[in-house]
Amino acid sequence: MAVEQTYLMIKPDAVAGGKIGRIISRIEDTGLTIERMELAHLTFEQAAANYAEHEGKPFYDSLIAYIVSGPVVKLLISGEGAVAVCRKLMGATNPAEATPGTIRGDFGLTVDANVMHGSDSVESAEREVAIFFPN
Ligand code: IDP
Ligand code: MG
C-alpha cells in the first residue's frame, strides 16, 4: 500500500448527536494523520458536487437536503492505505448491516443518516479533497 489522502465527513446527525469526539478518537486510534479538520455548513454546490454520482437516484434529493441541514466536520486524513483503512473503520453504508465495532455499526441507525462519509477510492478522494479543501 501507498501513502494516500482521503476525505472524511462527520454528518449532521452525528454532529447534532454529540458524537464528534468519539469518532475522532477512533480515527486517531488507526494511526492515520489528521491533516485538516473543520466544522462547516456545506453549500448546496459542495453537496451536489460531492454526491454527483448519485444524481437521479430516488434518494438523491433527500440526501442533499440532509447533508446541508446542519453543520458537518470535514476531515482530510493521510497515511498508508488511508482510503481502505477509513472505509473499514466506517463500516457498511447501511448501519443495520454494519459490523459492531465500526463507526456506522455503533453510532448509526438509518441509511439516510449514517454518521459518516468517506471517499471510496483514491480517485474519489482527490476529487473530494479538491471540493472541500481547495487551498
Ligand atoms: P457510502 O456513503 O457508503 O459511500 P453511497 O452508496 O456512496 O454510500 O451512498 C451515499 C450516501 O447516500 C450514503 O452514505 C447514504 O447516506 C445515502 N444512501 C445510499 N443508499 C441509500 C438508500 O438506498 N436510501 C437512502 N439513502 C441512501
Ligand atoms: Mg460513496
GROMACS .gro file of C-alpha atoms and ligand atoms in nm:
model
  163
    1MET     CA    1   0.000   0.000   0.000
    2ALA     CA    2   0.098   0.357  -0.050
    3VAL     CA    3   0.057   0.675   0.146
    4GLU     CA    4  -0.280   0.818   0.042
    5GLN     CA    5  -0.511   1.103   0.130
    6THR     CA    6  -0.881   1.053   0.195
    7TYR     CA    7  -1.175   1.281   0.266
    8LEU     CA    8  -1.400   1.202   0.562
    9MET     CA    9  -1.701   1.390   0.689
   10ILE     CA   10  -1.894   1.353   1.014
   11LYS     CA   11  -2.255   1.401   0.901
   12PRO     CA   12  -2.515   1.632   1.061
   13ASP     CA   13  -2.686   1.360   1.266
   14ALA     CA   14  -2.360   1.266   1.439
   15VAL     CA   15  -2.258   1.630   1.499
   16ALA     CA   16  -2.601   1.710   1.646
   17GLY     CA   17  -2.590   1.388   1.848
   18GLY     CA   18  -2.264   1.478   2.021
   19LYS     CA   19  -2.052   1.204   1.862
   20ILE     CA   20  -1.767   1.412   1.719
   21GLY     CA   21  -1.520   1.331   1.996
   22ARG     CA   22  -1.574   0.956   1.994
   23ILE     CA   23  -1.549   0.940   1.614
   24ILE     CA   24  -1.228   1.147   1.607
   25SER     CA   25  -1.081   0.917   1.873
   26ARG     CA   26  -1.139   0.617   1.650
   27ILE     CA   27  -0.975   0.790   1.356
   28GLU     CA   28  -0.673   0.878   1.575
   29ASP     CA   29  -0.654   0.520   1.702
   30THR     CA   30  -0.583   0.396   1.346
   31GLY     CA   31  -0.252   0.586   1.346
   32LEU     CA   32  -0.352   0.782   1.036
   33THR     CA   33  -0.278   1.156   1.037
   34ILE     CA   34  -0.543   1.429   1.060
   35GLU     CA   35  -0.411   1.693   0.816
   36ARG     CA   36  -0.710   1.930   0.821
   37MET     CA   37  -1.027   1.941   1.033
   38GLU     CA   38  -1.306   2.197   1.016
   39LEU     CA   39  -1.664   2.239   1.135
   40ALA     CA   40  -1.865   2.376   0.843
   41HIS     CA   41  -2.210   2.410   0.696
   42LEU     CA   42  -2.193   2.275   0.339
   43THR     CA   43  -2.320   2.481   0.050
   44PHE     CA   44  -2.569   2.325  -0.188
   45GLU     CA   45  -2.300   2.337  -0.458
   46GLN     CA   46  -2.049   2.144  -0.245
   47ALA     CA   47  -2.313   1.883  -0.156
   48ALA     CA   48  -2.415   1.837  -0.519
   49ALA     CA   49  -2.050   1.808  -0.630
   50ASN     CA   50  -1.971   1.551  -0.363
   51TYR     CA   51  -2.271   1.334  -0.449
   52ALA     CA   52  -2.275   1.390  -0.829
   53GLU     CA   53  -2.255   1.012  -0.893
   54HIS     CA   54  -2.593   0.968  -0.721
   55GLU     CA   55  -2.785   1.234  -0.918
   56GLY     CA   56  -3.113   1.089  -1.047
   57LYS     CA   57  -3.137   0.817  -0.782
   58PRO     CA   58  -3.455   0.807  -0.570
   59PHE     CA   59  -3.272   0.912  -0.253
   60TYR     CA   60  -3.067   1.193  -0.414
   61ASP     CA   61  -3.287   1.493  -0.323
   62SER     CA   62  -3.327   1.388   0.040
   63LEU     CA   63  -2.954   1.310   0.062
   64ILE     CA   64  -2.864   1.664  -0.049
   65ALA     CA   65  -3.127   1.823   0.177
   66TYR     CA   66  -2.996   1.621   0.470
   67ILE     CA   67  -2.625   1.691   0.422
   68VAL     CA   68  -2.684   2.069   0.414
   69SER     CA   69  -2.932   2.057   0.706
   70GLY     CA   70  -2.674   2.128   0.977
   71PRO     CA   71  -2.302   2.152   1.045
   72VAL     CA   72  -2.063   1.872   0.949
   73VAL     CA   73  -1.698   1.807   1.035
   74LYS     CA   74  -1.473   1.798   0.728
   75LEU     CA   75  -1.155   1.592   0.763
   76LEU     CA   76  -0.851   1.547   0.542
   77ILE     CA   77  -0.674   1.227   0.651
   78SER     CA   78  -0.348   1.080   0.527
   79GLY     CA   79  -0.141   0.766   0.574
   80GLU     CA   80  -0.070   0.415   0.448
   81GLY     CA   81  -0.378   0.283   0.268
   82ALA     CA   82  -0.587   0.564   0.417
   83VAL     CA   83  -0.884   0.514   0.182
   84ALA     CA   84  -0.938   0.145   0.262
   85VAL     CA   85  -0.850   0.182   0.631
   86CYS     CA   86  -1.118   0.450   0.671
   87ARG     CA   87  -1.381   0.261   0.472
   88LYS     CA   88  -1.324  -0.038   0.701
   89LEU     CA   89  -1.339   0.183   1.010
   90MET     CA   90  -1.672   0.332   0.891
   91GLY     CA   91  -1.845   0.001   0.810
   92ALA     CA   92  -2.122  -0.076   0.562
   93THR     CA   93  -2.338   0.204   0.416
   94ASN     CA   94  -2.649   0.077   0.595
   95PRO     CA   95  -2.586   0.089   0.972
   96ALA     CA   96  -2.826  -0.205   1.014
   97GLU     CA   97  -2.577  -0.413   0.815
   98ALA     CA   98  -2.258  -0.256   0.952
   99THR     CA   99  -2.048  -0.475   1.182
  100PRO     CA  100  -2.045  -0.381   1.551
  101GLY     CA  101  -1.715  -0.208   1.624
  102THR     CA  102  -1.741   0.003   1.310
  103ILE     CA  103  -1.844   0.368   1.338
  104ARG     CA  104  -2.170   0.318   1.146
  105GLY     CA  105  -2.234  -0.010   1.327
  106ASP     CA  106  -2.201   0.155   1.665
  107PHE     CA  107  -2.337   0.508   1.610
  108GLY     CA  108  -2.582   0.477   1.319
  109LEU     CA  109  -2.939   0.368   1.285
  110THR     CA  110  -3.064   0.452   0.936
  111VAL     CA  111  -2.909   0.454   0.588
  112ASP     CA  112  -3.006   0.816   0.516
  113ALA     CA  113  -2.844   0.946   0.837
  114ASN     CA  114  -2.549   0.711   0.858
  115VAL     CA  115  -2.300   0.910   1.064
  116MET     CA  116  -2.009   0.949   0.820
  117HIS     CA  117  -1.896   0.996   0.465
  118GLY     CA  118  -1.565   0.858   0.339
  119SER     CA  119  -1.407   0.855  -0.007
  120ASP     CA  120  -1.447   0.517  -0.179
  121SER     CA  121  -1.124   0.526  -0.390
  122VAL     CA  122  -0.804   0.726  -0.434
  123GLU     CA  123  -0.962   0.896  -0.739
  124SER     CA  124  -1.275   0.993  -0.543
  125ALA     CA  125  -1.055   1.119  -0.261
  126GLU     CA  126  -0.862   1.352  -0.493
  127ARG     CA  127  -1.189   1.490  -0.631
  128GLU     CA  128  -1.348   1.534  -0.286
  129VAL     CA  129  -1.041   1.690  -0.124
  130ALA     CA  130  -1.040   1.947  -0.406
  131ILE     CA  131  -1.406   2.030  -0.332
  132PHE     CA  132  -1.374   2.064   0.046
  133PHE     CA  133  -1.013   2.175   0.100
  134PRO     CA  134  -0.932   2.373  -0.215
  135ASN     CA  135  -0.633   2.551  -0.060
  136IDP     P1  136  -2.124   0.534   0.100
  136IDP     O1  137  -2.156   0.658   0.182
  136IDP     O2  138  -2.105   0.414   0.189
  136IDP     O3  139  -2.010   0.554   0.003
  136IDP     P2  140  -2.305   0.553  -0.126
  136IDP     O4  141  -2.362   0.437  -0.199
  136IDP     O5  142  -2.197   0.631  -0.195
  136IDP     O6  143  -2.255   0.501   0.016
  136IDP     O7  144  -2.426   0.650  -0.091
  136IDP     C1  145  -2.401   0.783  -0.047
  136IDP     C2  146  -2.495   0.811   0.069
  136IDP     O8  147  -2.629   0.811   0.021
  136IDP     C3  148  -2.492   0.706   0.180
  136IDP     O9  149  -2.391   0.729   0.276
  136IDP     C4  150  -2.631   0.717   0.240
  136IDP    O10  151  -2.636   0.824   0.336
  136IDP     C5  152  -2.716   0.757   0.119
  136IDP     N1  153  -2.781   0.639   0.064
  136IDP     C6  154  -2.726   0.540  -0.009
  136IDP     N2  155  -2.817   0.449  -0.046
  136IDP     C7  156  -2.935   0.490   0.007
  136IDP     C8  157  -3.069   0.440   0.004
  136IDP    O11  158  -3.098   0.333  -0.054
  136IDP     N3  159  -3.164   0.513   0.070
  136IDP     C9  160  -3.136   0.629   0.135
  136IDP     N4  161  -3.010   0.681   0.140
  136IDP    C10  162  -2.912   0.613   0.077
  137MG      MG  163  -1.999   0.674  -0.161
   0.00000   0.00000   0.00000
